[in-house]
mmCIF file of C-alpha atoms and ligand atoms in Angstrom:
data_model
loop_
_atom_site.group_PDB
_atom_site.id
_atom_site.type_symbol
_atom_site.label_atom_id
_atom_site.label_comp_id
_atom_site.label_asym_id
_atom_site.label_seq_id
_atom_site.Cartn_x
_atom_site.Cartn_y
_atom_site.Cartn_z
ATOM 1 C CA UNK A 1 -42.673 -122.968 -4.683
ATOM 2 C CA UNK A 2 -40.618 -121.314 -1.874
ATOM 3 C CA UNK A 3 -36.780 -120.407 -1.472
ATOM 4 C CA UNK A 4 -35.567 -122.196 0.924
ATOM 5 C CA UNK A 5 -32.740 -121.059 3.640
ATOM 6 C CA UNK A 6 -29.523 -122.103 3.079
ATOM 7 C CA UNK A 7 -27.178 -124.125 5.505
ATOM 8 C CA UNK A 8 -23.806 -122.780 6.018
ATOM 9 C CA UNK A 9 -20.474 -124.578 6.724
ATOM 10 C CA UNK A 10 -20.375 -125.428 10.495
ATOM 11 C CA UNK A 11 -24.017 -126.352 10.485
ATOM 12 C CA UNK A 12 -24.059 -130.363 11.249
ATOM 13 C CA UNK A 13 -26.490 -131.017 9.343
ATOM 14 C CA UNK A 14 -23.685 -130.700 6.524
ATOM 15 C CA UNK A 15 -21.574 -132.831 8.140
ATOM 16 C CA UNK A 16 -24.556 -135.877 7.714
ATOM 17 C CA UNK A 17 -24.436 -139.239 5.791
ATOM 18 C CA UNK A 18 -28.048 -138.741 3.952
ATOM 19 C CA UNK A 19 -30.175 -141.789 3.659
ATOM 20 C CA UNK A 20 -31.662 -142.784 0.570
ATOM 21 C CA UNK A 21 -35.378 -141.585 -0.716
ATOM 22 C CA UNK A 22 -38.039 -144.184 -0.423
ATOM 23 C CA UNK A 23 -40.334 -142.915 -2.938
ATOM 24 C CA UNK A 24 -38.623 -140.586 -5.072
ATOM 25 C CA UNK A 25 -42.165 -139.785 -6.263
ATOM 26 C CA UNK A 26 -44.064 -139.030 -3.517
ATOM 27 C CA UNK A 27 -45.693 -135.320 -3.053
ATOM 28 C CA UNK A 28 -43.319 -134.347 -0.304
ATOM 29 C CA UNK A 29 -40.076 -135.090 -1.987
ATOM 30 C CA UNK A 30 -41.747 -133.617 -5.495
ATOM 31 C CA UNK A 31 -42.121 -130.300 -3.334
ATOM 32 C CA UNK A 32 -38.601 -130.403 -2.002
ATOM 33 C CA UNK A 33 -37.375 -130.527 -5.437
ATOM 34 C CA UNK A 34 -38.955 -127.776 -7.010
ATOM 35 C CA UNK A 35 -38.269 -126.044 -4.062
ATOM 36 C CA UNK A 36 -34.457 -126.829 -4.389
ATOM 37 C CA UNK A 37 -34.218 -126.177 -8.243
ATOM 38 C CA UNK A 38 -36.079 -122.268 -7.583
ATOM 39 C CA UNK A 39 -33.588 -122.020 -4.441
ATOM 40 C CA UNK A 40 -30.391 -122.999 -6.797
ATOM 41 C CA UNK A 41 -31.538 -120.546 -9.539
ATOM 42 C CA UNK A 42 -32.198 -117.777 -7.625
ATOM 43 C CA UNK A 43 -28.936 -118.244 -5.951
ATOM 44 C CA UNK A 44 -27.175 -118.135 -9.682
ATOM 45 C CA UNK A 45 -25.745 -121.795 -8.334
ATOM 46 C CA UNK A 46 -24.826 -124.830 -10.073
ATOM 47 C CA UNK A 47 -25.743 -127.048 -7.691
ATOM 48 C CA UNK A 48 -27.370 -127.506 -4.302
ATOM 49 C CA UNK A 49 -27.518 -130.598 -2.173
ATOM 50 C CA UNK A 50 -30.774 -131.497 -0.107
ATOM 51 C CA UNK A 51 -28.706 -131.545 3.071
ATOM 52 C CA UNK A 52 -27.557 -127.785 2.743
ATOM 53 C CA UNK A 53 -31.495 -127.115 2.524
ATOM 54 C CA UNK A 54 -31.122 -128.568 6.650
ATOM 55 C CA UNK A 55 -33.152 -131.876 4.851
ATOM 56 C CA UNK A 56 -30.584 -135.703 5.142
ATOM 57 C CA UNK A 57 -31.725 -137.050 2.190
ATOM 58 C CA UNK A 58 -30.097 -138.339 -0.867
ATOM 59 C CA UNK A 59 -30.890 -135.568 -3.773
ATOM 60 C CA UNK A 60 -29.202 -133.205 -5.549
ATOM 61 C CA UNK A 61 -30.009 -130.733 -8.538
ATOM 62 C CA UNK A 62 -27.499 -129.406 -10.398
ATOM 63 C CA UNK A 63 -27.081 -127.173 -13.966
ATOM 64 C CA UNK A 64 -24.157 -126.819 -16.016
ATOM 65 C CA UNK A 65 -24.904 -124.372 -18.982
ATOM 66 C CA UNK A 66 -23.422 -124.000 -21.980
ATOM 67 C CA UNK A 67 -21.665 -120.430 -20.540
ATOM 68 C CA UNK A 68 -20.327 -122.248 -17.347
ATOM 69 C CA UNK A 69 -20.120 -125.788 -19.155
ATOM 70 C CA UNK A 70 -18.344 -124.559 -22.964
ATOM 71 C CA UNK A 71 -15.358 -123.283 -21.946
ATOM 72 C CA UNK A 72 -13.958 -126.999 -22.666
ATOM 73 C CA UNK A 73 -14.841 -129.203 -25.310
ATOM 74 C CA UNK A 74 -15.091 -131.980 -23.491
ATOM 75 C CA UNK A 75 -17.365 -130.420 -21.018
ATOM 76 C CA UNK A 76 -21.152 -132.095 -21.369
ATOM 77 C CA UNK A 77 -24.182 -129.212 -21.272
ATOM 78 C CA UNK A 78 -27.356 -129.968 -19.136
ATOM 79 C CA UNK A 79 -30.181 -127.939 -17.982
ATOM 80 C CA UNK A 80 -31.794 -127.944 -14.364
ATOM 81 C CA UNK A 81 -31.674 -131.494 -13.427
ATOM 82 C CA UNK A 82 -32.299 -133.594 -9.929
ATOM 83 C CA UNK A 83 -31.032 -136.636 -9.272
ATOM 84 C CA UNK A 84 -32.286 -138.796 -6.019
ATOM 85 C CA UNK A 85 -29.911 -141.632 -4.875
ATOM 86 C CA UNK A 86 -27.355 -140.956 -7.165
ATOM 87 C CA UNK A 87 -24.238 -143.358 -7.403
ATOM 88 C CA UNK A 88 -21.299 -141.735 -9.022
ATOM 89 C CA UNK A 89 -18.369 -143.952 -10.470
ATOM 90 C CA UNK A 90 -15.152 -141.847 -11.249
ATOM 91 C CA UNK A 91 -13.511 -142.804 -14.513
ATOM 92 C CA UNK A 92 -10.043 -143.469 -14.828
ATOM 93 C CA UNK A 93 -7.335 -142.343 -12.151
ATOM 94 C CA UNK A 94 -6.496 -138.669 -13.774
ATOM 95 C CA UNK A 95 -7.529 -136.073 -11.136
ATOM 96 C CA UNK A 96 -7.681 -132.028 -12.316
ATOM 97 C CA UNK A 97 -7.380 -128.869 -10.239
ATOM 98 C CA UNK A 98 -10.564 -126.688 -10.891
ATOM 99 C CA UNK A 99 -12.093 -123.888 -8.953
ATOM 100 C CA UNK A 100 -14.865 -124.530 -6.793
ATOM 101 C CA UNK A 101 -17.555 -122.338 -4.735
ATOM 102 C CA UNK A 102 -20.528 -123.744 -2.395
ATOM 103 C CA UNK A 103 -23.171 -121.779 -1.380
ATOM 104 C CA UNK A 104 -22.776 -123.012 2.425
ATOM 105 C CA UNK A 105 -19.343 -121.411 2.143
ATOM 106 C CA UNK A 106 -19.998 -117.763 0.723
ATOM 107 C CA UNK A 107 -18.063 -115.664 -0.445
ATOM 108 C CA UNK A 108 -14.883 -118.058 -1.329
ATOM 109 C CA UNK A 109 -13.190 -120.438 -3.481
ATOM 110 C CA UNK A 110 -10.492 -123.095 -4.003
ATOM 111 C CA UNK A 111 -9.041 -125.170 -6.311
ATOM 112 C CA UNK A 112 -10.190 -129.069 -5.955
ATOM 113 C CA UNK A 113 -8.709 -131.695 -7.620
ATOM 114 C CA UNK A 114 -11.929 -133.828 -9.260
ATOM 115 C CA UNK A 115 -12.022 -136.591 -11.620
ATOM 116 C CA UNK A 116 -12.344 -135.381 -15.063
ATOM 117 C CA UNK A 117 -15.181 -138.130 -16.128
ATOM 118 C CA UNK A 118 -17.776 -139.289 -14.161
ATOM 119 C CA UNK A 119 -20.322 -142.175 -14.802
ATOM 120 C CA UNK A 120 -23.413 -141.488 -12.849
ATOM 121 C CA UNK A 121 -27.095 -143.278 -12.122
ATOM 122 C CA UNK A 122 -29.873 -142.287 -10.266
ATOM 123 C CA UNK A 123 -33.620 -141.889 -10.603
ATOM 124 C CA UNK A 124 -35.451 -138.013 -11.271
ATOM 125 C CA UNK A 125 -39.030 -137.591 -9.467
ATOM 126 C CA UNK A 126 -41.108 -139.864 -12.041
ATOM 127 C CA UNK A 127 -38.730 -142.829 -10.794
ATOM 128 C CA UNK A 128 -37.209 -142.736 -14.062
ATOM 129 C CA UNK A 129 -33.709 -144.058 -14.015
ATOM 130 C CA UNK A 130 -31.019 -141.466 -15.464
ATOM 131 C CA UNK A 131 -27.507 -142.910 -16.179
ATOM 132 C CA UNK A 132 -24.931 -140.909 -18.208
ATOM 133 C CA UNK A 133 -21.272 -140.460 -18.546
ATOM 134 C CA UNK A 134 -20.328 -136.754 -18.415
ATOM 135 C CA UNK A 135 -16.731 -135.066 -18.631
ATOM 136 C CA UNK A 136 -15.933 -131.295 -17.653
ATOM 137 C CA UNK A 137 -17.356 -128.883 -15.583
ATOM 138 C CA UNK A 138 -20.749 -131.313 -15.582
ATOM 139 C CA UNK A 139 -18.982 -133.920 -13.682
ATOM 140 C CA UNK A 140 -16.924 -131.997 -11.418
ATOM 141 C CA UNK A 141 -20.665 -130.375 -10.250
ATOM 142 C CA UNK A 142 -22.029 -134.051 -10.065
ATOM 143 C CA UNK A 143 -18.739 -134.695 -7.926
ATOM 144 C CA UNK A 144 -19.394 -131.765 -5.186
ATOM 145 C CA UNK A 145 -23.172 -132.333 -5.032
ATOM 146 C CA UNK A 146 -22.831 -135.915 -4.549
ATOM 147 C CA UNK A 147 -20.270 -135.452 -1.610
ATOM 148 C CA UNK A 148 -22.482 -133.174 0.038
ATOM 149 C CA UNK A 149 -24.848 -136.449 0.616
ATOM 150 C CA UNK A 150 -22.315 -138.232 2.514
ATOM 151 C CA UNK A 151 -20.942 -134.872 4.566
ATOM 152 C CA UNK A 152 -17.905 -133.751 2.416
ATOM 153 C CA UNK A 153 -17.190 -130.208 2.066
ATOM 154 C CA UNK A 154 -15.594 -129.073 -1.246
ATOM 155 C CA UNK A 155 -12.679 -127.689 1.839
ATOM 156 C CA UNK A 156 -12.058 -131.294 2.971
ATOM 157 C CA UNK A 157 -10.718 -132.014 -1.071
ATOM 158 C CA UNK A 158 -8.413 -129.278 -1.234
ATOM 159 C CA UNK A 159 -5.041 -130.338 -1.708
ATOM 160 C CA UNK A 160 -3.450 -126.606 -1.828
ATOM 161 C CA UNK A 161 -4.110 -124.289 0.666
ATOM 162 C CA UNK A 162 -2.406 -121.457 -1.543
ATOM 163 C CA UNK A 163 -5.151 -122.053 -3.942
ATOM 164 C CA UNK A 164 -7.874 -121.166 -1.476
ATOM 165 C CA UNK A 165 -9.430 -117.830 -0.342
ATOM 166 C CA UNK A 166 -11.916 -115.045 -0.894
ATOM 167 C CA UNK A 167 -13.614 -114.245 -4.004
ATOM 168 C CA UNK A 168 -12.538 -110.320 -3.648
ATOM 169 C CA UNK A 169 -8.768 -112.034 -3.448
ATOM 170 C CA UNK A 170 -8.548 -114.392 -5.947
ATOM 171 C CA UNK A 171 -9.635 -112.082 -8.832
ATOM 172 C CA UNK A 172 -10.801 -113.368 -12.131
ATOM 173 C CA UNK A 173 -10.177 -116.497 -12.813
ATOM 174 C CA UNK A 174 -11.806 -117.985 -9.669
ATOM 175 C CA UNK A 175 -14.674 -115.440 -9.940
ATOM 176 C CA UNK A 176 -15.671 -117.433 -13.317
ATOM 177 C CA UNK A 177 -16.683 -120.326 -11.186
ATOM 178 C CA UNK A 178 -20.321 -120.671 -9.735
ATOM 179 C CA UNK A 179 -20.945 -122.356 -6.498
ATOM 180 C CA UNK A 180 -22.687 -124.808 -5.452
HETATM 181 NI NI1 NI B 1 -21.702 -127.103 -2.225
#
């Protein structure tokens, strides 16, 4: 396994619409994967999206502990988890400001409004097919991750611009947030 070098906002390749994995099985992508899950953990992230590894393909892993996840009951735990052509379905019209960071953009944070539920299907590396409806802090990483794949920066969501700065800045409550 290798840690792989991050892409930082103003790279294009961020700015891509990925294209879906032919064979979510195959060596390469299996590689990529474990490759993207040691790069996310050693970056304490939540979440990192193929494309900020500089490769346009539709995957993302993501984590949301129960530390990051528990701080509301309605948030849903999961461990280390990839999912390749994912199609996420917001539930219900409700959006929520929550802080977010992205490890293309370090060092700073803003509040994002997200959907607070998420329904979301893809398939993992066996070509299993994962579908699950998740609430909390697991579906607003599911929400950033998966708008990485089509070029969205967390920045392009944010609604207010007084809600958006440095870590060193913003203090606490933002500095509870992990990017990804
Ligand atoms: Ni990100």
């Amino acid at each position: 396994m290798a840690i792989l070098k991050i892409a930082r906002m103003g790279h294009p390749v961020l700015l891509q619409r990925c294209l879906p994995v032919a064979d979510p099985g195959a060596p390469e992508i299996r590689r990529l994967v474990a490759d993207m899950m040691e790069t996310m953990e050693d970056a304490q992230g939540a979440g990192l999206a193929a494309p900020q590894v500089h490769v346009p393909l539709r995957i993302f892993v993501f984590r949301a502990s129960l530390e990051r996840a528990g701080q509301d009951k309605e948030d849903t735990v999961i461990g280390s988890s990839v999912l390749i052509n994912p199609k996420v379905e917001l539930l219900g019209d409700e959006r929520v400001q929550g802080w977010e960071g992205c490890l293309s953009i370090p060092g700073m944070r803003a509040a994002v409004p997200r959907a607070p539920r998420v329904r979301y299907r893809g398939v993992d590396c066996d070509g299993v097919a994962v579908e699950r409806v998740v609430s909390g802090f697991h579906a607003r990483v599911v929400q950033h991750e998966n708008d990485h794949l089509d070029g969205i920066l967390y920045t392009m969501r944010v609604t207010d611009f007084s809600l958006f700065g440095f870590n060193e800045e913003l203090g606490q409550a933002a500095a509870r947030e992990q990017e990804s």
